[in-house]
CSV table of C-alpha atoms and ligand atoms in Angstrom, one decimal:
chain,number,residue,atom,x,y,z
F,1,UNK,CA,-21.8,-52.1,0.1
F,2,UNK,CA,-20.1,-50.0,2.9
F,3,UNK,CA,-16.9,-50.7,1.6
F,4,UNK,CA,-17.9,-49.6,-1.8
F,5,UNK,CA,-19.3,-46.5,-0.1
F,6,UNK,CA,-16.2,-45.7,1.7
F,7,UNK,CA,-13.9,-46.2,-1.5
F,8,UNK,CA,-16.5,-43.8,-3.1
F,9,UNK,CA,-16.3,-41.3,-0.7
F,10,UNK,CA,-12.3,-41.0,-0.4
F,11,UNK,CA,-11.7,-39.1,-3.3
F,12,UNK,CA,-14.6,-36.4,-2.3
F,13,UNK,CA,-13.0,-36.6,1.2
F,14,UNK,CA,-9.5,-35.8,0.1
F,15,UNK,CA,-10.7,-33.6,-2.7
F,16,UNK,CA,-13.1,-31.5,-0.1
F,17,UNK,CA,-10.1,-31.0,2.8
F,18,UNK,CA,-6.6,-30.9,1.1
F,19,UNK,CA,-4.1,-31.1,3.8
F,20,UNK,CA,-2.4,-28.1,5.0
F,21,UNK,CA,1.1,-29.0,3.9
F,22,UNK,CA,-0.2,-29.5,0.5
F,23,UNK,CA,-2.0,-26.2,0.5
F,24,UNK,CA,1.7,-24.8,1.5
F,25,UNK,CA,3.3,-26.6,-0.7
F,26,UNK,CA,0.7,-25.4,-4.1
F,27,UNK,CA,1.1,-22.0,-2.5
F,28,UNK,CA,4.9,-21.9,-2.3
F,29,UNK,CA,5.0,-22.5,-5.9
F,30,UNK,CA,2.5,-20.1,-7.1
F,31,UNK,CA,4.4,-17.3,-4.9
F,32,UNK,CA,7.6,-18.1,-6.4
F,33,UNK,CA,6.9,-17.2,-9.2
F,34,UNK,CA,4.1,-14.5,-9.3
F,35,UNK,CA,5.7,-11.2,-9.5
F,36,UNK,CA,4.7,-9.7,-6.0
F,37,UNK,CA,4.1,-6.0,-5.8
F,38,UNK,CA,3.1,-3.9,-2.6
F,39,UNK,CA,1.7,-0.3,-4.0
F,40,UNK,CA,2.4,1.2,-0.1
F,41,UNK,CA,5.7,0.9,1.9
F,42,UNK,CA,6.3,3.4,4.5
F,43,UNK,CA,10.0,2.3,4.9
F,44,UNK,CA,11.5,5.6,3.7
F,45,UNK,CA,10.5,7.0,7.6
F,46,UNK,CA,13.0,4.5,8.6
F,47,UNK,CA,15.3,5.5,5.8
F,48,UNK,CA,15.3,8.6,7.3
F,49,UNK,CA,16.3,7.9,10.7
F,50,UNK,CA,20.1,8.0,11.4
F,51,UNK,CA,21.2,4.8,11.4
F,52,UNK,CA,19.0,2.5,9.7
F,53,UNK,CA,19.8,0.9,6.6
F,54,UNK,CA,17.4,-0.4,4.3
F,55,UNK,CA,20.2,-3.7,3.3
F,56,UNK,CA,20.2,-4.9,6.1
F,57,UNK,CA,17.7,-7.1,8.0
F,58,UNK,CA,16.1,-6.1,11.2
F,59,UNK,CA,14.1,-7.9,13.6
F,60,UNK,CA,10.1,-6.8,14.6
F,61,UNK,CA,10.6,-8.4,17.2
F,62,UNK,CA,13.3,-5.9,18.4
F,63,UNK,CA,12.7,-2.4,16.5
F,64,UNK,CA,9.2,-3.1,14.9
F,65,UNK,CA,10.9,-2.4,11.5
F,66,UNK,CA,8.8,-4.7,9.1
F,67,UNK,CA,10.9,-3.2,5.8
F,68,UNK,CA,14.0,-3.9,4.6
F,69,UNK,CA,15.3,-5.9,1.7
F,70,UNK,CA,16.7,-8.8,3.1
F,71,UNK,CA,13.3,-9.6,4.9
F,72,UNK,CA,11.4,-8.8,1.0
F,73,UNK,CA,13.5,-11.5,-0.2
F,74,UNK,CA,13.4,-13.8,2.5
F,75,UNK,CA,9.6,-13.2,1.7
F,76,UNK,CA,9.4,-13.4,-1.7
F,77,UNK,CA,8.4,-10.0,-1.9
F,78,UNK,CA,9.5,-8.3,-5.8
F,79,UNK,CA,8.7,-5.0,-5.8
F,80,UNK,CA,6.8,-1.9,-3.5
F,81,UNK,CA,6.1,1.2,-3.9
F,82,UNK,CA,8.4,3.3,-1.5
F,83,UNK,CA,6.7,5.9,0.2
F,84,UNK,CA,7.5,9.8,-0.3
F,85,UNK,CA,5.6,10.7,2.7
F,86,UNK,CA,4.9,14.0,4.3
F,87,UNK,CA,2.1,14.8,6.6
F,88,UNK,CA,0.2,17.8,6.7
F,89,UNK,CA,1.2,20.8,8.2
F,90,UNK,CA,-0.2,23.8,8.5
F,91,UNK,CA,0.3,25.8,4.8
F,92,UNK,CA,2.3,28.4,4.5
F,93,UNK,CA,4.7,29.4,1.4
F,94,UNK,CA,7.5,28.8,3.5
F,95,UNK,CA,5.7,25.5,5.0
F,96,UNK,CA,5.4,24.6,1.2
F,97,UNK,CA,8.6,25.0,0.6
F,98,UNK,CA,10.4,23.4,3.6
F,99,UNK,CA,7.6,20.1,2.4
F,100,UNK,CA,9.4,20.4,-1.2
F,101,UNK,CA,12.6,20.4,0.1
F,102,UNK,CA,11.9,17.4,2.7
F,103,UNK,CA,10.3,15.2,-0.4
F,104,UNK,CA,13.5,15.8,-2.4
F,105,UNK,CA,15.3,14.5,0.5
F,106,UNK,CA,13.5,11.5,0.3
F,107,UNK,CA,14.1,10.9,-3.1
F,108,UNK,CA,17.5,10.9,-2.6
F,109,UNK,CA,17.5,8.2,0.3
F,110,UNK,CA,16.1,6.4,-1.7
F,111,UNK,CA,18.0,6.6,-5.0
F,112,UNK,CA,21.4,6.8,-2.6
F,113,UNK,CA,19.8,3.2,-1.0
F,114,UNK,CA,19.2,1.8,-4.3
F,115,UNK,CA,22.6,3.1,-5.7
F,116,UNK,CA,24.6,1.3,-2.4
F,117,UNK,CA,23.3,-1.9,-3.5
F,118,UNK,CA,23.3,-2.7,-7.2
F,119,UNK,CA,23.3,-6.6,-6.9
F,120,UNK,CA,20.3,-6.6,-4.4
F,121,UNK,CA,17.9,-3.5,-5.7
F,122,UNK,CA,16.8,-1.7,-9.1
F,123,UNK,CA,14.7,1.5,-9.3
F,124,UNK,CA,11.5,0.8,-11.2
F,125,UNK,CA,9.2,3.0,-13.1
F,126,UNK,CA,7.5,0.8,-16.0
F,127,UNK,CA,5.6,-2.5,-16.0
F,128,UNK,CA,8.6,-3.7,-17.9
F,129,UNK,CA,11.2,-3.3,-15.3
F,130,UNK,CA,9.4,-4.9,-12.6
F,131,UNK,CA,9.4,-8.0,-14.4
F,132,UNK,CA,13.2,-7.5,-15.8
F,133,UNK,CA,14.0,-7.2,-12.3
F,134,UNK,CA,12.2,-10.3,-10.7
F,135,UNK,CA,14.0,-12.5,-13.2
F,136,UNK,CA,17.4,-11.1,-12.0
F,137,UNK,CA,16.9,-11.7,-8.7
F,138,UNK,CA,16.5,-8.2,-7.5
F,139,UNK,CA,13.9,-6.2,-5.3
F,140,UNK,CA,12.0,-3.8,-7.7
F,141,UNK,CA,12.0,-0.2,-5.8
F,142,UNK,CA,9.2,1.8,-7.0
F,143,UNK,CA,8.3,5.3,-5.3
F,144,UNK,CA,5.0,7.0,-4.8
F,145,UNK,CA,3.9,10.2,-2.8
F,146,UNK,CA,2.0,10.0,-0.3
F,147,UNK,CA,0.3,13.6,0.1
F,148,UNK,CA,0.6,16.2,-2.7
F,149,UNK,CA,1.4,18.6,-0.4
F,150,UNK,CA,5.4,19.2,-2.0
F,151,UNK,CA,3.1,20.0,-5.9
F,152,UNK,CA,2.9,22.9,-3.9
F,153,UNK,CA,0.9,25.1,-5.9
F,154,UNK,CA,3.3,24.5,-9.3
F,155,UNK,CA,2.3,21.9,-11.9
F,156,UNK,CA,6.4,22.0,-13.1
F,157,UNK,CA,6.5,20.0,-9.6
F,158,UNK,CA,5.2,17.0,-11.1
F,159,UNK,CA,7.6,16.7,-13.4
F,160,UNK,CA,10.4,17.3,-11.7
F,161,UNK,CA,9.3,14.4,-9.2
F,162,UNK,CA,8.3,12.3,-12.4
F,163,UNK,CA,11.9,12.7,-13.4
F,164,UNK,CA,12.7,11.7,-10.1
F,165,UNK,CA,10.8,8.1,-10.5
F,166,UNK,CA,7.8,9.3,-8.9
F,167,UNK,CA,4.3,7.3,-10.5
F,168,UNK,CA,1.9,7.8,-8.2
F,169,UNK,CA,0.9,10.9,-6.0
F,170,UNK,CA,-1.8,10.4,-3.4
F,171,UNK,CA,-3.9,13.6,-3.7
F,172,UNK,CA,-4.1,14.3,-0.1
F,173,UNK,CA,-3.3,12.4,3.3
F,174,UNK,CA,-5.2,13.2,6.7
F,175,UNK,CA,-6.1,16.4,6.1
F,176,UNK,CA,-7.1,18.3,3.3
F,177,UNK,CA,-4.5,20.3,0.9
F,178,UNK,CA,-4.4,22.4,-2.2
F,179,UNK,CA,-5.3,19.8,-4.1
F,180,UNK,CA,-8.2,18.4,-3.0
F,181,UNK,CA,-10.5,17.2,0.8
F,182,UNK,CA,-9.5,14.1,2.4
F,183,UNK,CA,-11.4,12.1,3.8
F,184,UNK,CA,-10.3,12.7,7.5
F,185,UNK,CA,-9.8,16.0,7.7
F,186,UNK,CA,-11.5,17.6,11.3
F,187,UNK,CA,-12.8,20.2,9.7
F,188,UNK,CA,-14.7,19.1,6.9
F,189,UNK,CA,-14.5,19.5,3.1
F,190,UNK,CA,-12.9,22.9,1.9
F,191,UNK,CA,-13.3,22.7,-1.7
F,192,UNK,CA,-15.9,19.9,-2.0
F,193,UNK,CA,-13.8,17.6,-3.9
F,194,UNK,CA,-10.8,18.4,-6.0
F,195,UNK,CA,-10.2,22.0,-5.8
F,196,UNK,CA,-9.4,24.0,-9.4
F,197,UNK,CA,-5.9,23.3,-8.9
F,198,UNK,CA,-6.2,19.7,-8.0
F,199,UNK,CA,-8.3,19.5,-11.5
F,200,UNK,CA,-5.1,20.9,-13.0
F,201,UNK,CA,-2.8,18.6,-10.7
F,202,UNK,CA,-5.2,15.6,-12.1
F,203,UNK,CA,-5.2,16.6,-15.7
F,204,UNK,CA,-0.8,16.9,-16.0
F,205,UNK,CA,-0.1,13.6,-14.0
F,206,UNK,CA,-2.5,12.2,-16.7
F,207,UNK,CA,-0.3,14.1,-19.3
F,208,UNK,CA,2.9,12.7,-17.9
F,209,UNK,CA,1.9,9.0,-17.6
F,210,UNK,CA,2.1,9.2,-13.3
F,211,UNK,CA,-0.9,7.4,-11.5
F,212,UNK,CA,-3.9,9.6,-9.5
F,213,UNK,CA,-3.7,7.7,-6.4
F,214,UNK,CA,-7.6,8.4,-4.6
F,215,UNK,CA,-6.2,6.3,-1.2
F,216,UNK,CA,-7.0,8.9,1.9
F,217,UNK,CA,-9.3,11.6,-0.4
F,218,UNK,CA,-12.2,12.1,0.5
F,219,UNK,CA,-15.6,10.3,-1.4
F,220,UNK,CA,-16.3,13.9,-3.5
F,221,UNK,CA,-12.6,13.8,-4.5
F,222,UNK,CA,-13.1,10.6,-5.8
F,223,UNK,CA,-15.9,11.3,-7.9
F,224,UNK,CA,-14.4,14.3,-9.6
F,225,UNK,CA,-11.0,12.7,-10.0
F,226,UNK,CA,-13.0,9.9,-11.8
F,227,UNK,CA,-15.4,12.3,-13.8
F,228,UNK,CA,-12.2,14.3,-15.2
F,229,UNK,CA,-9.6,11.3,-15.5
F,230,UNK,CA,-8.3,10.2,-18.9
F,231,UNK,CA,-7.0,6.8,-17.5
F,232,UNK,CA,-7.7,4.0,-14.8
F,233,UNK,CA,-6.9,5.4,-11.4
F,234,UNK,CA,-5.8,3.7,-8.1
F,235,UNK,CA,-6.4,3.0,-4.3
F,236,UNK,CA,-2.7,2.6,-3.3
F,237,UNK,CA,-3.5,1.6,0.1
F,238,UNK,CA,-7.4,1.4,1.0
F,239,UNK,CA,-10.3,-1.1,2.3
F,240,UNK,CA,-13.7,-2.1,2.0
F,241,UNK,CA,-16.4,0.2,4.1
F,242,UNK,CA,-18.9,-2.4,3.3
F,243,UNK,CA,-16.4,-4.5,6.0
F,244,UNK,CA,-14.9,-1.8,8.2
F,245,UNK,CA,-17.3,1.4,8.1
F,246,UNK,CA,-15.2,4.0,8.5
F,247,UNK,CA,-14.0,6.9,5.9
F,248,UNK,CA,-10.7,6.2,4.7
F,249,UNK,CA,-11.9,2.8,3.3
F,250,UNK,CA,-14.1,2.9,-0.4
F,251,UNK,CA,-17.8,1.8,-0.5
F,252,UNK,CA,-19.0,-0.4,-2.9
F,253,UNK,CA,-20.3,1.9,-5.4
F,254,UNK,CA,-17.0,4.3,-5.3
F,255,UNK,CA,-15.0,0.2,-5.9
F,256,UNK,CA,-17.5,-0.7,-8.7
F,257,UNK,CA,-16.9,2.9,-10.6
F,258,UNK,CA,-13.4,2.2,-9.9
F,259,UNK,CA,-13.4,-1.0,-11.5
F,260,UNK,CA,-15.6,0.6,-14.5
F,261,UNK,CA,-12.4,3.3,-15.2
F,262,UNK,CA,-9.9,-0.1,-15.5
F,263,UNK,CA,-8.6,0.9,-12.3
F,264,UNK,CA,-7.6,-0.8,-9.0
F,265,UNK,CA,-7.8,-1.2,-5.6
F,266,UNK,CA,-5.1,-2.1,-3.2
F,267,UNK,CA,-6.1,-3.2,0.2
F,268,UNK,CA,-4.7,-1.7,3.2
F,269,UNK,CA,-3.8,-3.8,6.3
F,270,UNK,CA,-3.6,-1.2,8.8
F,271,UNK,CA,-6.0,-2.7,11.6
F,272,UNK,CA,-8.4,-0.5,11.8
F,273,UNK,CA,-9.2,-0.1,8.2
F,274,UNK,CA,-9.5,-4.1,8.3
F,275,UNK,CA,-12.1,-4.6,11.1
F,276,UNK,CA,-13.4,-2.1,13.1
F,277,UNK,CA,-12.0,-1.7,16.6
F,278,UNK,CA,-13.0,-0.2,19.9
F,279,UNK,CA,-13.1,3.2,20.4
F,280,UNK,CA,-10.7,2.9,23.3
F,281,UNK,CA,-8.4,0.9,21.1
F,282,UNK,CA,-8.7,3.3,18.2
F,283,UNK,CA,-7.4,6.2,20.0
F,284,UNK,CA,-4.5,4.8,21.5
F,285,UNK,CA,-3.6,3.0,18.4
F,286,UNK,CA,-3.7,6.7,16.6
F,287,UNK,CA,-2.2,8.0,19.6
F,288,UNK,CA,0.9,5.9,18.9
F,289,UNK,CA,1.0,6.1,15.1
F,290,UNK,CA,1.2,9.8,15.0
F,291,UNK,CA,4.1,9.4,17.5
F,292,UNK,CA,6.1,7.1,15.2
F,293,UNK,CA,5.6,9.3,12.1
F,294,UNK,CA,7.9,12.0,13.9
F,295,UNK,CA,11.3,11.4,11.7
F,296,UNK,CA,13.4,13.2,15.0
F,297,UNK,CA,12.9,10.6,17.0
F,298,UNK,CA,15.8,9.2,19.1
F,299,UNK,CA,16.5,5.8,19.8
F,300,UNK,CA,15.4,5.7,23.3
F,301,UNK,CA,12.3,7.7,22.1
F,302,UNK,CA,11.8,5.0,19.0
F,303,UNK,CA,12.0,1.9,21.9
F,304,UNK,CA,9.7,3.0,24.2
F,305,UNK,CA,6.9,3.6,21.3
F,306,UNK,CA,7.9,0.3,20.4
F,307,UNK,CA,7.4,-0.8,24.1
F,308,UNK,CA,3.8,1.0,24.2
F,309,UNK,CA,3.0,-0.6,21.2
F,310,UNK,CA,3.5,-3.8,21.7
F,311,UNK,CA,1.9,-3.6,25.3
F,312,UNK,CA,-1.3,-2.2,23.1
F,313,UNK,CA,-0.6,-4.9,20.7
F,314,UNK,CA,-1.1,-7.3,23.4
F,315,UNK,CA,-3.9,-5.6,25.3
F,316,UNK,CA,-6.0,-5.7,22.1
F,317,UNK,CA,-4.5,-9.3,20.4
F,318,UNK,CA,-7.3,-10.8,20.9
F,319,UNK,CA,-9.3,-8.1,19.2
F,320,UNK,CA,-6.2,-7.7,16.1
F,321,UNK,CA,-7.8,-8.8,12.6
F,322,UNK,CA,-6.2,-11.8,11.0
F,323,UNK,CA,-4.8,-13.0,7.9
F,324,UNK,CA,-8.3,-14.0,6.9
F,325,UNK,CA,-10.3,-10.9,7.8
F,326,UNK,CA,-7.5,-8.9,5.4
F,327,UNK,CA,-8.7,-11.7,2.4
F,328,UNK,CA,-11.8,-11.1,2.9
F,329,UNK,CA,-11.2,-7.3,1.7
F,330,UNK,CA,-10.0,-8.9,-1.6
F,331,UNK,CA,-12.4,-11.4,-1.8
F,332,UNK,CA,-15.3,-8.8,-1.4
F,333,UNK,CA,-13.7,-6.3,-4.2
F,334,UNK,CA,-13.6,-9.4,-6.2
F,335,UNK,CA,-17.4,-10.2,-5.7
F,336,UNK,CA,-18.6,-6.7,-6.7
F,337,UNK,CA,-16.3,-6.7,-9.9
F,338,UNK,CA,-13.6,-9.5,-11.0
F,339,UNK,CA,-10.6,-10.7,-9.7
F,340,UNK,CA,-9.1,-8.0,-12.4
F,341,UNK,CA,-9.2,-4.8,-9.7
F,342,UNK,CA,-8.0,-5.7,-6.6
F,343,UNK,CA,-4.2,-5.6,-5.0
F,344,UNK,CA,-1.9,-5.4,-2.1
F,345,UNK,CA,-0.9,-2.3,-0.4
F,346,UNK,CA,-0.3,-3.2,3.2
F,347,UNK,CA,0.5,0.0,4.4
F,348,UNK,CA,3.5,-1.6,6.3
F,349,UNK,CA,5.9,0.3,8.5
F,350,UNK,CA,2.6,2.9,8.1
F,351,UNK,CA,0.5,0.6,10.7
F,352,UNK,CA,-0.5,-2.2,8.6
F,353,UNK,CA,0.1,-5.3,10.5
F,354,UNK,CA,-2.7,-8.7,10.9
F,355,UNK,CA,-2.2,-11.5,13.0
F,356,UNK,CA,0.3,-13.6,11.7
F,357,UNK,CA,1.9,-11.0,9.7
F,358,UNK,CA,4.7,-9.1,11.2
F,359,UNK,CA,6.8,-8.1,8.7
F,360,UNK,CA,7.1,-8.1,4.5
F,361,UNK,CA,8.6,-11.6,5.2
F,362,UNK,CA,5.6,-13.0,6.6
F,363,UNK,CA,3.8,-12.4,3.5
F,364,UNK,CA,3.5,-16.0,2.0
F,365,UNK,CA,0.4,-16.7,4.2
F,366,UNK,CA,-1.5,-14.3,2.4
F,367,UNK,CA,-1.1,-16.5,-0.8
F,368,UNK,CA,-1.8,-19.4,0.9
F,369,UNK,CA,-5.0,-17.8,2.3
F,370,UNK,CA,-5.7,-17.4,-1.7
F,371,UNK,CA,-4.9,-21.0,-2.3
F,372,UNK,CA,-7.1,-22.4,0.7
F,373,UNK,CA,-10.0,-20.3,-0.9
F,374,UNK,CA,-9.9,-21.8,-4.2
F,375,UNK,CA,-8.0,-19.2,-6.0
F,376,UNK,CA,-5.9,-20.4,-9.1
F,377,UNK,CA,-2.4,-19.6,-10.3
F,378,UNK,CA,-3.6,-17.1,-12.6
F,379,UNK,CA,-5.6,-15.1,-10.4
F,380,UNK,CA,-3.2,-14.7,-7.5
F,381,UNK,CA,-0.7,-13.4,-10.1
F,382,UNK,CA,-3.0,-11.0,-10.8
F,383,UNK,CA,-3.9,-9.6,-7.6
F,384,UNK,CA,-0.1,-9.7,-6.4
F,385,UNK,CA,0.9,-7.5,-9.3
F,386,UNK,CA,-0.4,-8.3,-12.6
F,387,UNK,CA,-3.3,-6.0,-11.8
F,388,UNK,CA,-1.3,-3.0,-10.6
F,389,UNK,CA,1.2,-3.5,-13.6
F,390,UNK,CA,-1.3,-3.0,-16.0
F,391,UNK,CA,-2.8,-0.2,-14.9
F,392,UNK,CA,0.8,1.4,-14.7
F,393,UNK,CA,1.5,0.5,-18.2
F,394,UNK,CA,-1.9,2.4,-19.6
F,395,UNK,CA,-1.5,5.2,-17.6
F,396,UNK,CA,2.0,5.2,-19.1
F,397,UNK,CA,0.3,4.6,-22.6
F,398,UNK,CA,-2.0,7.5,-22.3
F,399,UNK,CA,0.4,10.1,-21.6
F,400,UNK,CA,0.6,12.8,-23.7
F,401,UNK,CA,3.9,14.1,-22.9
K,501,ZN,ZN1,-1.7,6.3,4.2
């Protein structure tokens, strides 16, 4: 009779607690061959520091570069949205314009990097050339804008940069702008949402087939981007408040209205916007940040952040969300609506970094997280980039150009 029982048992026992390697090994495949897509890369602020190249690999370890695309190879990594990035400065017409002419520049770093290495990268605008691109063999070089500031206060703007590649624009960044509040911004809404302009802004990008990205707006923004949106919107890079209460991340009713308009939500890895951290911790975490954004820095400048950072790093280890708290973020956007409107936008070379994930060639745990929780084949393609892709081909379907 106990032997019986024990021969009964096995199966449940091996079934209940697959071993690790196996987990690994299921995991390994499924990553293979999902196409992987992160909808927020930050590398460009490297890109635009003399001397760092894009082709070749770098070390965290050494420079805290966690972008390159050797290292999204090595990790399996198909596609991310490259960052035109540009934080907000004071306006001014001749501010405006100086923020037009830097984005420009960063479009051409990036198409230059793309154009130096033909065999390794492709630019992507369409659904369809992500996945041309992941059967050659080839990293998949989207480009979004973080901060509409470089619209300025001319709608022709977004098709120029659509011309350009661009298919997303995130309204605003930390402080509010033309277009619309964000959610951060010391002072307090100015417009109360979008502002009549931003309405406009909203309204052409739907025209043209680019992506409203509502990552870093403020909640009213949201709503009115939603209310006067044509096509599913995006969250290129933001987390659950219902985990880590603070502003920048979306609260369950703003992901559930989300998921209503078709859209999706791409969770953000930055600490901070993963599990909530000391006060103490927060500010010298900012502190740093908003050092590293400076693109003037010089290379004795760039390793002693990287010194401070890593002595914070340590100081708080302890404290640093893991790979788990991160899947919790898509787990819980799955639980208030389907497996059909979540993503990935770690926000790396931005901040985003968890325990156990340095760099974009770290990023297999994250499937194998999926796996251990039960999560098949199908749905981890979706969250790694079927999701995103097909809210990029409808918005691309809806235009009106
Ligand atoms: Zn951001």
């Amino acid at each position: 009779m106990k032997k019986l029982l024990l021969l009964l048992a096995l199966p449940l026992v091996s079934h209940a607690q697959t071993a690790p390697d196996a987990i690994k090994e299921k995991a390994a495949k499924i990553h293979a061959k999902a196409l992987t897509i992160d909808t927020h890369a930050d590398v460009p602020i490297n890109m635009m520091k003399e001397g760092f190249d894009v082709a070749v690999e770098h070390d965290y370890a050494k420079d805290g570069s966690q972008i390159d695309f050797p290292r999204m190879k090595k990790g399996g990594m198909d596609g991310m949205f490259f960052a035109v990035y540009l934080g907000q400065g004071k306006r001014s017409p001749e501010n405006n314009a100086e923020a037009k002419k830097k984005a420009l520049a960063i479009f051409d770093k990036i198409h230059d990097a793309v154009k130096k290495n033909p065999e390794v990268a492709g630019i992507a605008t369409t659904r369809a050339d992500a996945y041309r691109l992941q059967k050659e063999g080839k990293r998949a070089v989207f480009i979004g804008m973080e901060n509409g500031w470089p619209v300025n206060d001319d709608l022709a703007n977004l098709k120029l940069y659509y011309d350009l590649g661009l298919r997303y624009i995130t309204l605003s960044h930390s402080a509010n702008n033309d277009i619309a509040d964000s959610s951060t911004d010391p002072d307090g809404p100015e417009w109360n949402g979008l502002s009549p302009f931003g309405e406009q802004v909203v309204k052409e990008m739907n025209r043209l087939g680019m992506m409203v990205d509502i990552s870093h707006v403020s909640d009213s923004t949201f709503y009115d981007v939603i209310k006067l949106t044509k096509v599913p919107v995006i969250a290129s890079h933001s987390s659950c408040r219902a985990l880590c209460d603070v502003p920048r991340n979306m609260t369950d009713d703003m992901i559930k209205t989300l998921a209503k308009n078709g859209g999706v939500i791409q969770i953000n890895f930055v600490p901070g916007f993963v599990k909530k951290p000391s006060m103490q911790q927060e500010l010298s975490m900012k502190a740093i940040r908003m050092k590293l954004r400076q693109t003037d820095l010089s290379p004795e400048d760039k390793k002693a952040l990287f010194e401070e950072m890593k002595a914070n790093a340590k100081k708080y280890e302890s404290d640093m969300p893991t790979i788990k708290d991160a899947v919790d973020h898509i787990e819980h956007v799955i639980k208030l609506t389907s497996v059909d409107h979540v993503g990935i936008g770690m926000d790396l070379d931005g901040g985003g970094r968890v325990q156990g994930l340095d760099d974009v060639s770290q990023i297999g745990v994250i499937t194998e997280e999926l796996v251990r929780r039960g999560y098949s084949a199908k749905d981890i393609e979706k969250i790694w980039g079927g999701n995103i892709m097909r809210v990029l081909e409808a918005v691309e379907k809806g235009k009106t150009m």
